[in-house]
Amino acid sequence: MQQDQYAFSVCETIHFFGLCLLLGAILVIDLRLLGLMKRTPVDAVMKFVPIAFVGFALNLLTGICFLAYNPAGYATNWMFWLKMSLVLLAGLNMLFFSFVEHPRILKTPAGGSFGTVTRICAVLSLTLWIAVIIAGRLLPVTQGAAGKG
């Protein structure tokens, strides 16, 4: 990353693209689970899950590149650790949803509403991923640890 003047910028672009895939898919899924788009079948909305995973994978890979670029800077940046904690919580929420709630919601009739636990998972998902984005945007301004500036 430090040898190529364009590597960091390319990784940032891929990271942003992955973020768009992740958040776009999550918005569609979570908003349906919260009761919007009731005419859209749940199984159709759940087809966005692989898109969310691709977005997450892109962010994970480019995030590792950023960390390799400036390991000491990230290790001492409290915002980095907050972001990683939020990613962990969002991931645990996703795992719980995938293994516990997902099988339940597929049994919900078309136009039906979902249980409280499903709606809580959706609110947590939206809240945590938005917080991850905010923390990521604040990385460069907290202790000057990220980026080239």
Tab-separated table of N, CA, C and O in Angstrom, residues 101 114-122:
chain	number	residue	atom	x	y	z
A	101	GLU	N	-34.035	-15.873	13.599
A	101	GLU	CA	-35.211	-15.168	13.073
A	101	GLU	C	-35.509	-15.471	11.611
A	101	GLU	O	-36.665	-15.531	11.216
A	114	PHE	N	-44.153	-8.904	11.374
A	114	PHE	CA	-43.200	-9.771	12.046
A	114	PHE	C	-43.220	-9.525	13.544
A	114	PHE	O	-43.700	-8.503	14.022
A	115	GLY	N	-42.661	-10.481	14.276
A	115	GLY	CA	-42.632	-10.389	15.724
A	115	GLY	C	-41.693	-9.304	16.231
A	115	GLY	O	-40.899	-8.724	15.497
A	116	THR	N	-41.801	-9.068	17.520
A	116	THR	CA	-41.008	-8.030	18.166
A	116	THR	C	-39.511	-8.284	18.041
A	116	THR	O	-38.738	-7.353	17.773
A	117	VAL	N	-39.083	-9.524	18.201
A	117	VAL	CA	-37.653	-9.831	18.133
A	117	VAL	C	-37.109	-9.525	16.735
A	117	VAL	O	-36.029	-8.956	16.591
A	118	THR	N	-37.879	-9.861	15.706
A	118	THR	CA	-37.455	-9.565	14.337
A	118	THR	C	-37.323	-8.068	14.124
A	118	THR	O	-36.347	-7.589	13.538
A	119	ARG	N	-38.285	-7.313	14.620
A	119	ARG	CA	-38.233	-5.859	14.466
A	119	ARG	C	-37.074	-5.261	15.259
A	119	ARG	O	-36.417	-4.322	14.799
A	120	ILE	N	-36.790	-5.797	16.426
A	120	ILE	CA	-35.643	-5.325	17.209
A	120	ILE	C	-34.343	-5.600	16.441
A	120	ILE	O	-33.459	-4.738	16.392
A	121	CYS	N	-34.226	-6.773	15.843
A	121	CYS	CA	-33.038	-7.090	15.033
A	121	CYS	C	-32.885	-6.089	13.891
A	121	CYS	O	-31.768	-5.640	13.599
A	122	ALA	N	-33.984	-5.728	13.247
A	122	ALA	CA	-33.936	-4.781	12.130
A	122	ALA	C	-33.503	-3.393	12.606
A	122	ALA	O	-32.661	-2.747	11.968
